[in-house]
Tab-separated table of C-alpha atoms and ligand atoms in Angstrom:
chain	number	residue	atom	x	y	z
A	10	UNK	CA	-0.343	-19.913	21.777
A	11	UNK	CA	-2.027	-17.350	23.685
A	12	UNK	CA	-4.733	-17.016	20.992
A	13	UNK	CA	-6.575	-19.895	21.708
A	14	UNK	CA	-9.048	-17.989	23.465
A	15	UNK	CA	-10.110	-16.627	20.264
A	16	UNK	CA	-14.115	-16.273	20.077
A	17	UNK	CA	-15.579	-16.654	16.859
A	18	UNK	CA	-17.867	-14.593	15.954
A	19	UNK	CA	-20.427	-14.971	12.635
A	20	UNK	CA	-18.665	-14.703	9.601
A	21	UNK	CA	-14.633	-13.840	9.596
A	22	UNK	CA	-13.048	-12.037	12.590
A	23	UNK	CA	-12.648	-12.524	15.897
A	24	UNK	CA	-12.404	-11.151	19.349
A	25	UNK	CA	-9.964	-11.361	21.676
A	26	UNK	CA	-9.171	-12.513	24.939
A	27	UNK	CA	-7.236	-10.407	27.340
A	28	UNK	CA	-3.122	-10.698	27.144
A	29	UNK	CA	-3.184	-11.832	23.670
A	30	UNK	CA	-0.455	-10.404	21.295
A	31	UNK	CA	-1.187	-7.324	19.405
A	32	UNK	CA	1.314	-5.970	16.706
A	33	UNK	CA	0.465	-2.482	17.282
A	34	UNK	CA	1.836	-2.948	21.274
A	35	UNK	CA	4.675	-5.214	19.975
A	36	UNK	CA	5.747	-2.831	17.400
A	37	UNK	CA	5.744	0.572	19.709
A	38	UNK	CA	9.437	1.946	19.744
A	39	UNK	CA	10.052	0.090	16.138
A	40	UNK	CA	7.378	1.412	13.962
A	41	UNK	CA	3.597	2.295	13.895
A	42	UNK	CA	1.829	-0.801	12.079
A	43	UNK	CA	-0.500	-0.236	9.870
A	44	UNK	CA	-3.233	-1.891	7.187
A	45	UNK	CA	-4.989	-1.590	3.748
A	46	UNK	CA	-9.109	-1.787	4.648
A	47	UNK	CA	-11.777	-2.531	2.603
A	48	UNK	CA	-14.066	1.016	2.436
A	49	UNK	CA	-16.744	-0.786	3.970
A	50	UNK	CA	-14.959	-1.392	7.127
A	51	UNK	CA	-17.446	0.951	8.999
A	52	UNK	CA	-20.326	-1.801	8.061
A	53	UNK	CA	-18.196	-4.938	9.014
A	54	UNK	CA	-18.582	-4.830	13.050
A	55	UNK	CA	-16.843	-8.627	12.945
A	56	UNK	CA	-13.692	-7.408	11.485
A	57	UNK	CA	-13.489	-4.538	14.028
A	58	UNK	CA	-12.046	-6.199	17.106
A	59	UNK	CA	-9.225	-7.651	14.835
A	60	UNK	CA	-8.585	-4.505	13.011
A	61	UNK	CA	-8.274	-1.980	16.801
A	62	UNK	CA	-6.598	-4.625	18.277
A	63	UNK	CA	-3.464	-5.434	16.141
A	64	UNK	CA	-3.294	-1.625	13.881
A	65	UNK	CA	-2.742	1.528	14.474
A	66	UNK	CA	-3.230	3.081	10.912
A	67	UNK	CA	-5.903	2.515	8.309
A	68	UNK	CA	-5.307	2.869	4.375
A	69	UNK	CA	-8.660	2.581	2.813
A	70	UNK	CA	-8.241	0.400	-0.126
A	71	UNK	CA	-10.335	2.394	-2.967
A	72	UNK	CA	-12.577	4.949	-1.558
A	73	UNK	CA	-10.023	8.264	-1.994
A	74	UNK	CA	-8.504	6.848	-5.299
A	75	UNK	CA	-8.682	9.291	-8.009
A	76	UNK	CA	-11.473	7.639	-10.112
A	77	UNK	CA	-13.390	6.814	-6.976
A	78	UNK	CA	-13.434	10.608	-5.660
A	79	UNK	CA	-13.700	12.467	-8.466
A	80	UNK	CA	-15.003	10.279	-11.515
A	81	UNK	CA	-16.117	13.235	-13.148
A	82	UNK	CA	-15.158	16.872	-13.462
A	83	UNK	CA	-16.097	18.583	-10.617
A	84	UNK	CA	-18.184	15.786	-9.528
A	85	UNK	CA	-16.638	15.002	-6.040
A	86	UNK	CA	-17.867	11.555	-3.883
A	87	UNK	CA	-17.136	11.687	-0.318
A	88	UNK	CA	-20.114	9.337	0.913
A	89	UNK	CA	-17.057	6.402	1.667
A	90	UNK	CA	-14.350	8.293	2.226
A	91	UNK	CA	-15.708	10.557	5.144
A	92	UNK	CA	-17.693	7.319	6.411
A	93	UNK	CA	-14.105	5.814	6.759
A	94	UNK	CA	-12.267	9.037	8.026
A	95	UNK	CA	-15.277	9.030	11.121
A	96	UNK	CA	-14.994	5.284	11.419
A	97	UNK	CA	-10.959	5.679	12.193
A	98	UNK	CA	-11.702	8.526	14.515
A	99	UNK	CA	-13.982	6.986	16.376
A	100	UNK	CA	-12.112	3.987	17.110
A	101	UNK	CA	-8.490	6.180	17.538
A	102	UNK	CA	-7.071	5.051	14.337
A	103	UNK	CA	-4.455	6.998	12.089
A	104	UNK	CA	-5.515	7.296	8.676
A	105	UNK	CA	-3.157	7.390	5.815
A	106	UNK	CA	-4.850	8.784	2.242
A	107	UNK	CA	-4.463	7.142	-0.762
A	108	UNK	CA	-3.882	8.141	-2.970
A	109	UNK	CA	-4.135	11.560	-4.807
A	110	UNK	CA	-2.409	11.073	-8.113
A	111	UNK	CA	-2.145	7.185	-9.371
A	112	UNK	CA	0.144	8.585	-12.332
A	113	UNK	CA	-0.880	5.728	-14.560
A	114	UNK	CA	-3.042	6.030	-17.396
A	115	UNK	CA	-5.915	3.050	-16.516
A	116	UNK	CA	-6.092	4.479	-13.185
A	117	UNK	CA	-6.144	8.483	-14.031
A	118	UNK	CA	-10.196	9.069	-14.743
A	119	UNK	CA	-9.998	10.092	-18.835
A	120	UNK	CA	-11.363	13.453	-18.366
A	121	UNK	CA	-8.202	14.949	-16.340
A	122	UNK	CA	-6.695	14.127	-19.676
A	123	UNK	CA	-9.000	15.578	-21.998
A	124	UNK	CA	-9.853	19.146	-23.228
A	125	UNK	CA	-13.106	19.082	-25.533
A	126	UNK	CA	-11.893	16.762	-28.377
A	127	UNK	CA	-8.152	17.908	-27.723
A	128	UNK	CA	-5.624	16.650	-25.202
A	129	UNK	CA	-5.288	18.684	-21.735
A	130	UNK	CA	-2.702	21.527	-21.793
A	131	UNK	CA	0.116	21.037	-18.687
A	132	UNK	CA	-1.745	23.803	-17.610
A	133	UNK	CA	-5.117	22.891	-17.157
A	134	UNK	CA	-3.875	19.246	-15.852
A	135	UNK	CA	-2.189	20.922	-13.128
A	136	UNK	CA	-5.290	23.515	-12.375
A	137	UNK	CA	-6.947	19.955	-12.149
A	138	UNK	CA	-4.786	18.854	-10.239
A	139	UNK	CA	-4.591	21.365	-7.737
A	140	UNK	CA	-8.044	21.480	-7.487
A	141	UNK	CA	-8.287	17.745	-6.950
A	142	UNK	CA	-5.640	18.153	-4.450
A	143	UNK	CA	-6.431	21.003	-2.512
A	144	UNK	CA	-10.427	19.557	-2.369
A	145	UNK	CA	-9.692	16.289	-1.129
A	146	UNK	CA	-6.653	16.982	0.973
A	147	UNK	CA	-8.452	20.537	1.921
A	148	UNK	CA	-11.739	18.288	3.139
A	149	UNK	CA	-9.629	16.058	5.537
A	150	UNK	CA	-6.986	18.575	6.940
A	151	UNK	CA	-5.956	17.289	10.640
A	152	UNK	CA	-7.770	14.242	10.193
A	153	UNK	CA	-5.971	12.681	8.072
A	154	UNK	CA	-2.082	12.202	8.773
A	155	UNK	CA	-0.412	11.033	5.806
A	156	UNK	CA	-1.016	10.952	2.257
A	157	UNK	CA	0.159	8.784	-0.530
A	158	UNK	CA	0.791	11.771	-2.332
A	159	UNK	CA	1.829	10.615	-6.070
A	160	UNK	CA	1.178	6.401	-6.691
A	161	UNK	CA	3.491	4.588	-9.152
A	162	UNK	CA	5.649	7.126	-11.539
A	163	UNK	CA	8.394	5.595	-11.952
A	164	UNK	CA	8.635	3.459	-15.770
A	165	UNK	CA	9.647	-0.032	-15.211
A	166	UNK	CA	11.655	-0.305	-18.311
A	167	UNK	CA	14.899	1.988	-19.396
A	168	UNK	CA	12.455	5.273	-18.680
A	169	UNK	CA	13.024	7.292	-15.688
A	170	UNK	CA	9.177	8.422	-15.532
A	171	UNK	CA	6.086	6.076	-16.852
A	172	UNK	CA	4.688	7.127	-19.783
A	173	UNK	CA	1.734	8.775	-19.051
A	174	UNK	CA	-0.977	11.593	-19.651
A	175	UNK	CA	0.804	13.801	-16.456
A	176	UNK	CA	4.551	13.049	-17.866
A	177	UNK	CA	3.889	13.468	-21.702
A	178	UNK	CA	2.648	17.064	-20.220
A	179	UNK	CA	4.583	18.127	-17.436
A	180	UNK	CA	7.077	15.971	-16.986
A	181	UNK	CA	8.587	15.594	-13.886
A	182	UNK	CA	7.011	18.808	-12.723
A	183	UNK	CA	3.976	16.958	-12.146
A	184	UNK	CA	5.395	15.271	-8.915
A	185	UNK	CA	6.837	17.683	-7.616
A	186	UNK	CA	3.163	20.114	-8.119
A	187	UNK	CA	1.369	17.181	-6.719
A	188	UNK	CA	3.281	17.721	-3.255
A	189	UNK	CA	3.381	21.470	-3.030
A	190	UNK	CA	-0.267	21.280	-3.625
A	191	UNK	CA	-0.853	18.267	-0.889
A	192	UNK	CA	1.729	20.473	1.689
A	193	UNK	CA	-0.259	23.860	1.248
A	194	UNK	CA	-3.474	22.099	1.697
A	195	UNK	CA	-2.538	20.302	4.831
A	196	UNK	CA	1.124	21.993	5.963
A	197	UNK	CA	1.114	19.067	8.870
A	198	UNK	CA	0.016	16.193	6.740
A	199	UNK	CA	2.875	13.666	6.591
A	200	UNK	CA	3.821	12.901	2.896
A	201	UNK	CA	4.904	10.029	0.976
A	202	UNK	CA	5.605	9.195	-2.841
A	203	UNK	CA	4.415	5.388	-3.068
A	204	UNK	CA	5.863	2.648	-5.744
A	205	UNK	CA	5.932	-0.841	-6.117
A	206	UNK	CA	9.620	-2.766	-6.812
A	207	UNK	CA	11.146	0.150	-5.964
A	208	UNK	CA	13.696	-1.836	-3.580
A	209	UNK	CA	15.045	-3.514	-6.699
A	210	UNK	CA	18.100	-2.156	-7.930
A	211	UNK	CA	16.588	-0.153	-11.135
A	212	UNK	CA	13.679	1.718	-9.665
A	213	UNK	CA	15.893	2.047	-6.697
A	214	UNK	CA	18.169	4.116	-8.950
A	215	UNK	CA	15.155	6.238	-10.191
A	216	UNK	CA	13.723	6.399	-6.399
A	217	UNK	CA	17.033	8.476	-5.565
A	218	UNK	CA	16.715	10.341	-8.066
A	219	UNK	CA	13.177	11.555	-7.813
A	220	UNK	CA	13.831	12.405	-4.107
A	221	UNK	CA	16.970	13.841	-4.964
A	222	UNK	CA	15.443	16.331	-7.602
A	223	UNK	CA	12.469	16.574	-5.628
A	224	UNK	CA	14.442	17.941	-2.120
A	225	UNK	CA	17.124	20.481	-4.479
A	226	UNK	CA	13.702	21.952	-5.127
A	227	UNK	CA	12.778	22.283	-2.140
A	228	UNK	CA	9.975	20.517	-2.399
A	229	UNK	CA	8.188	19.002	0.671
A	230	UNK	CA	7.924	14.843	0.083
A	231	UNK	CA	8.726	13.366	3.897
A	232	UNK	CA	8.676	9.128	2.878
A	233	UNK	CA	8.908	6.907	0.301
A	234	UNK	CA	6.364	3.682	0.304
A	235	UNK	CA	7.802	0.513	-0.099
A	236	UNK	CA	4.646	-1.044	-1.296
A	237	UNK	CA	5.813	-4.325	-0.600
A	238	UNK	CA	4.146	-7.001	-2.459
A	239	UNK	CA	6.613	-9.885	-1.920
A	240	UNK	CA	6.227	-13.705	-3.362
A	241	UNK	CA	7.445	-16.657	-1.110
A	242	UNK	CA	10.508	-18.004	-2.217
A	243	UNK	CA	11.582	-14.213	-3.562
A	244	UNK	CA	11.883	-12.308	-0.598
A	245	UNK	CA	14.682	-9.549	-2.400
A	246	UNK	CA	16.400	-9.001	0.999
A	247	UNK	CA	19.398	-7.771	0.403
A	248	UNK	CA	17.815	-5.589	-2.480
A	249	UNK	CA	15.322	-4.185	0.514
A	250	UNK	CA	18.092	-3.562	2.331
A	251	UNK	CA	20.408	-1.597	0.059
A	252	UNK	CA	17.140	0.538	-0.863
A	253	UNK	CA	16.890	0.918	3.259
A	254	UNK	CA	20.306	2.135	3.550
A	255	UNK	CA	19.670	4.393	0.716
A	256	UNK	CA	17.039	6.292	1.701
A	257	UNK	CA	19.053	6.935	5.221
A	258	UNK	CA	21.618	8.117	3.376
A	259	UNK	CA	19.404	10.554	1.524
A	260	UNK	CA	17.774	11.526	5.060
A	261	UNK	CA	14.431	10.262	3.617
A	262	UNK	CA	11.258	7.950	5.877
A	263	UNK	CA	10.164	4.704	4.291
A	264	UNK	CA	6.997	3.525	5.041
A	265	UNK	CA	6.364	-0.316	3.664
A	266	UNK	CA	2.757	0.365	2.590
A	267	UNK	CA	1.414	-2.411	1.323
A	268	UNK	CA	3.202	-5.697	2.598
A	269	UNK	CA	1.912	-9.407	1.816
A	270	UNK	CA	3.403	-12.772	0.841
A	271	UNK	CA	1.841	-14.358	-2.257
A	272	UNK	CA	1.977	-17.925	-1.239
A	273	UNK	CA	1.048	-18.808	-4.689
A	274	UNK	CA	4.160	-16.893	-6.596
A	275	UNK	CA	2.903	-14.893	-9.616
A	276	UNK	CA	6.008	-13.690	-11.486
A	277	UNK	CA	5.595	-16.252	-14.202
A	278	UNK	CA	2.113	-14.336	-15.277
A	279	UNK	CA	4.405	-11.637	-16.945
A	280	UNK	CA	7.314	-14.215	-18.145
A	281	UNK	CA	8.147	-15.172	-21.546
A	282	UNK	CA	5.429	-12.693	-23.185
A	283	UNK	CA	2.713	-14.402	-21.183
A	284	UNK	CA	2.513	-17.702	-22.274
A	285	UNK	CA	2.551	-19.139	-18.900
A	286	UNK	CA	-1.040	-17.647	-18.392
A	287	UNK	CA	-3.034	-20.440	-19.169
A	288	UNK	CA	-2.089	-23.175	-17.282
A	289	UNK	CA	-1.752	-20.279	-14.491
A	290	UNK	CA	-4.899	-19.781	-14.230
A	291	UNK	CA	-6.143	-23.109	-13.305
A	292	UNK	CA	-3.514	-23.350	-10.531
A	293	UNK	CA	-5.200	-23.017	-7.245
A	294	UNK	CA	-3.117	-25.211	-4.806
A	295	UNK	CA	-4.329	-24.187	-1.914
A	296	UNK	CA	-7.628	-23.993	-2.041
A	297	UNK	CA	-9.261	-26.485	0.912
A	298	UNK	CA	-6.155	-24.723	3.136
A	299	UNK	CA	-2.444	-23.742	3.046
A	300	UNK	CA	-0.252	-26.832	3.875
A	301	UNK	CA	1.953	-26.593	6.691
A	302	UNK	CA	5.392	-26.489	5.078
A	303	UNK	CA	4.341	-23.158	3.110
A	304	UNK	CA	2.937	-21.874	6.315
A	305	UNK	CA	6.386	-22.405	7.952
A	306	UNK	CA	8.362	-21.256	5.175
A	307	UNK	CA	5.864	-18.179	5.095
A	308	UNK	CA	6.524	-17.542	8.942
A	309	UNK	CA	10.198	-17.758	8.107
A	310	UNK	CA	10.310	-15.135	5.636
A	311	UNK	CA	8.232	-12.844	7.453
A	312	UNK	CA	10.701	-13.455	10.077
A	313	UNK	CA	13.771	-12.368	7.858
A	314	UNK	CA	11.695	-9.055	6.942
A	315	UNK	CA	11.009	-7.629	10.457
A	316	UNK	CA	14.216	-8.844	11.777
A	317	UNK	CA	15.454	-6.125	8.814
A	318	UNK	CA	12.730	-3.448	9.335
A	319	UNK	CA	13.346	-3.796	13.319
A	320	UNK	CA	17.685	-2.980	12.237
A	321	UNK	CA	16.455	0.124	9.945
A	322	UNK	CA	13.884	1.377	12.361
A	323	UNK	CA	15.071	4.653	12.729
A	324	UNK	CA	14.341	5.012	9.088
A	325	UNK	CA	11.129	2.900	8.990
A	326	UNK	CA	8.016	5.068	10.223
A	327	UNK	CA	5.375	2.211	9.423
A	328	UNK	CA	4.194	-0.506	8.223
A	329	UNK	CA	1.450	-1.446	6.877
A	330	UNK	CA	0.370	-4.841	5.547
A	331	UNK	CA	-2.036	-4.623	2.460
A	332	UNK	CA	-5.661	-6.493	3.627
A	333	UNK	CA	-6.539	-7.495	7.081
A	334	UNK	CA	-6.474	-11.393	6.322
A	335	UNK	CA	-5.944	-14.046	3.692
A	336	UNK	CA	-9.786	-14.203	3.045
A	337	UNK	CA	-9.855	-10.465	1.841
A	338	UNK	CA	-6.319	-9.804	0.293
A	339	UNK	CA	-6.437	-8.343	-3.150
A	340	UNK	CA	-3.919	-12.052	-4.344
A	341	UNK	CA	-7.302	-14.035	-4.345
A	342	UNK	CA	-7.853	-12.411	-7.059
A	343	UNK	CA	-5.083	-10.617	-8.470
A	344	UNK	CA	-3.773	-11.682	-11.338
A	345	UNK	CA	-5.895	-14.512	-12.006
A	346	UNK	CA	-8.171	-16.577	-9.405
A	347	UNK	CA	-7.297	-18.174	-6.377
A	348	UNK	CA	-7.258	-19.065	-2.785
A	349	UNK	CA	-4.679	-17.175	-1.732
A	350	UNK	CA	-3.136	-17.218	2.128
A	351	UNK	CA	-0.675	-13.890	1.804
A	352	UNK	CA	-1.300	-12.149	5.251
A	353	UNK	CA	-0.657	-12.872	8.907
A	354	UNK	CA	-4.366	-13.745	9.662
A	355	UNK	CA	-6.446	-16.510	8.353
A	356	UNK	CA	-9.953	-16.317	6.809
A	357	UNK	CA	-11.521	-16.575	10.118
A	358	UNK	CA	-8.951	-14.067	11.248
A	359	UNK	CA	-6.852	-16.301	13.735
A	360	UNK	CA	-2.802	-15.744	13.838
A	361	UNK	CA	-1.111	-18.065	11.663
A	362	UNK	CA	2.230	-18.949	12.505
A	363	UNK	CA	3.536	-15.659	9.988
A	364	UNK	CA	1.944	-13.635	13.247
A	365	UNK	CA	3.812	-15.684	15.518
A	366	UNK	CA	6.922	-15.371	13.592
A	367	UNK	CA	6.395	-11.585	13.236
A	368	UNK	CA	5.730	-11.317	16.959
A	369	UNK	CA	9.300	-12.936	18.146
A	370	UNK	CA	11.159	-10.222	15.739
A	371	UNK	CA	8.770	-7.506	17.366
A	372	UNK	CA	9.744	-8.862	20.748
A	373	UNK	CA	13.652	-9.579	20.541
A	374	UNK	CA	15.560	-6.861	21.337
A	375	UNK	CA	13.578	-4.894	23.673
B	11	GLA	C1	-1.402	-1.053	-5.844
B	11	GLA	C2	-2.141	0.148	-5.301
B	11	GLA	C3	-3.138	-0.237	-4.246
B	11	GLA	C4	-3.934	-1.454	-4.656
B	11	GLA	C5	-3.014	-2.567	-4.965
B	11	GLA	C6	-3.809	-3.793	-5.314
B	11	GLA	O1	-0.417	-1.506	-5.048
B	11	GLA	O2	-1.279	1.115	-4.742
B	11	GLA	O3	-4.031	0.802	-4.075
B	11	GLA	O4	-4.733	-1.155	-5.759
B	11	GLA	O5	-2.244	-2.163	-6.086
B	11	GLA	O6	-4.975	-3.938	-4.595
């Protein structure tokens, strides 16, 4: 391995020696490859040489989130956000915004919703709206290059939208405002309407749809994010790739926004009402390491996904995987406690054999 060079440096990350591997080379001609940041990435100097060596984009993991931006009405933080947008600058980095509307109702701050002691008309949550919009994506014009534009809308049961405060109002109309807003406020700003499962067969349905409404209106949405949160042993490849032929049918980008591979397989947390949570949440396998069997059968599933992504690449524009390694990804914590090894890099930030893996499908063909 070429990595073995590796200096470590106090703390997590490392630096790297001279001919090492670096996704973002490998992947030029395929995709851009990008990655979900913690805000305070301008403050963590040991994660930097990792971060410009192997990515091209930067999705800052809470900082431009509704609730983080604009907590109250009027009441705008940018403190994080333009620390990050100068950070990426300054070390040539694309940034993708995320994200402006998260159309669920835990992640919407509660005054959007509210009017005095009265619900919000359509009307004033869409003034909101576009003031949100045009603010934030007004503030970052040319500097930022894509935008998650709407987050999770689609239901996950028999409804086409989720129930929330912007569908019980407007409907679908809300999307489709969301991204006229977005376009006038940046007309070069590349955007994208982000979900989660939405390679599965029934939010695939909805996914067509959506675009399908969305483009008779004319109305400007450029990608859809695949966010990609995957569980070893459940890789839904043949799912992926329907939804991937799909969206080049509809003449539509996909950008896989948020990619990891739980190594500790959570479906069960929902199953059967929940009952399984308990003795979940003392399971913690892996926590003095991740044996090497899992690692290998990690490495060969992330194999299987970029020899896919690398077939559809002319309808792939990125991807990005969600955390820069296993000791920061969101599945240590997410849905119950854990040491969790999802990502291609360990906790010291050296290549596990997943980066390997994802390196030889990079490579072949070229
Ligand atoms: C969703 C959101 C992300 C992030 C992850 C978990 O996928 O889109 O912003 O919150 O959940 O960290």
């Amino acid at each position: 391995m070429t990595w073995m060079s590796c200096v470590l440096l106090a703390g997590a990350s490392c630096s790297f020696a001279a001919g090492s591997h670096s996704l973002r080379e490998t992947a030029a001609g395929w995709f851009e490859m990008g990655v979900g940041i913690s805000d305070r990435i301008p403050e963590r100097t040991n994660d930097w040489p990792l971060l410009t060596t192997q990515f091209s984009a930067v999705t800052p993991e809470n900082c431009m989130k509704p609730v983080a931006i604009q907590p109250a009405d009027g009441r705008f933080n940018f403190a994080q956000a333009d620390a990050f947008v100068d950070f990426a600058a300054r070390h040539g980095l694309k940034v993708v915004g995320h994200c402006l509307v998260w159309a669920k109702d835990d992640r919407t701050p509660p005054w959007f919703y509210r009017d005095g002691d009265r619900p919000a008309s359509a009307e004033l949550l869409l003034q909101r709206m576009r003031r949100h919009i045009e603010t934030v994506v007004g503030r970052y014009r040319g500097r930022i290059a894509a935008w998650d534009v709407v987050n999770e809308a689609l239901d996950d049961g028999t409804n086409f939208l989720r129930p929330s405060g912007w569908e019980k109002a407007c409907g679908e109309e809300f999307i489709a405002k969301a991204f006229e807003y977005a376009h006038q406020a940046d007309p070069k700003a590349f955007l994208i309407y982000n979900d989660y499962n939405n390679e599965l067969p029934a939010k695939r349905e909805k996914t067509i749809r959506l675009i399908r409404s969305l483009r008779a209106k004319n109305v400007p949405v450029h990608a859809v994010g695949l966010q990609g949160h995957y569980e070893l042993g459940r890789l839904p490849l043949a799912d992926l790739e329907a939804t991937l032929v799909g969206m080049r049918e509809l003449g539509v980008k996909v950008v896989v926004s948020e990619l990891d591979i739980d190594a500790i397989p959570r479906a069960r947390w929902w199953a059967d009402g929940g009952k399984h949570r308990e003795e979940l949440a003392k399971l913690d396998p892996y926590r003095d390491g991740c044996p090497p069997e899992i690692l290998k059968q990690q490495a060969d599933e992330y194999a299987q996904l970029f020899r896919l992504f690398r077939q559809y690449a002319d309808v792939i524009a990125r991807v990005s995987f969600w955390n820069l390694h296993d000791g920061q990804s969101w599945l240590n914590y997410f849905p119950w406690q854990r040491v969790n090894h999802p990502l291609l890099f360990d906790r010291q930030g050296r290549p596990k054999p997943a980066f390997d893996a994802v390196i030889g499908e990079l490579s072949a063909g070229k």
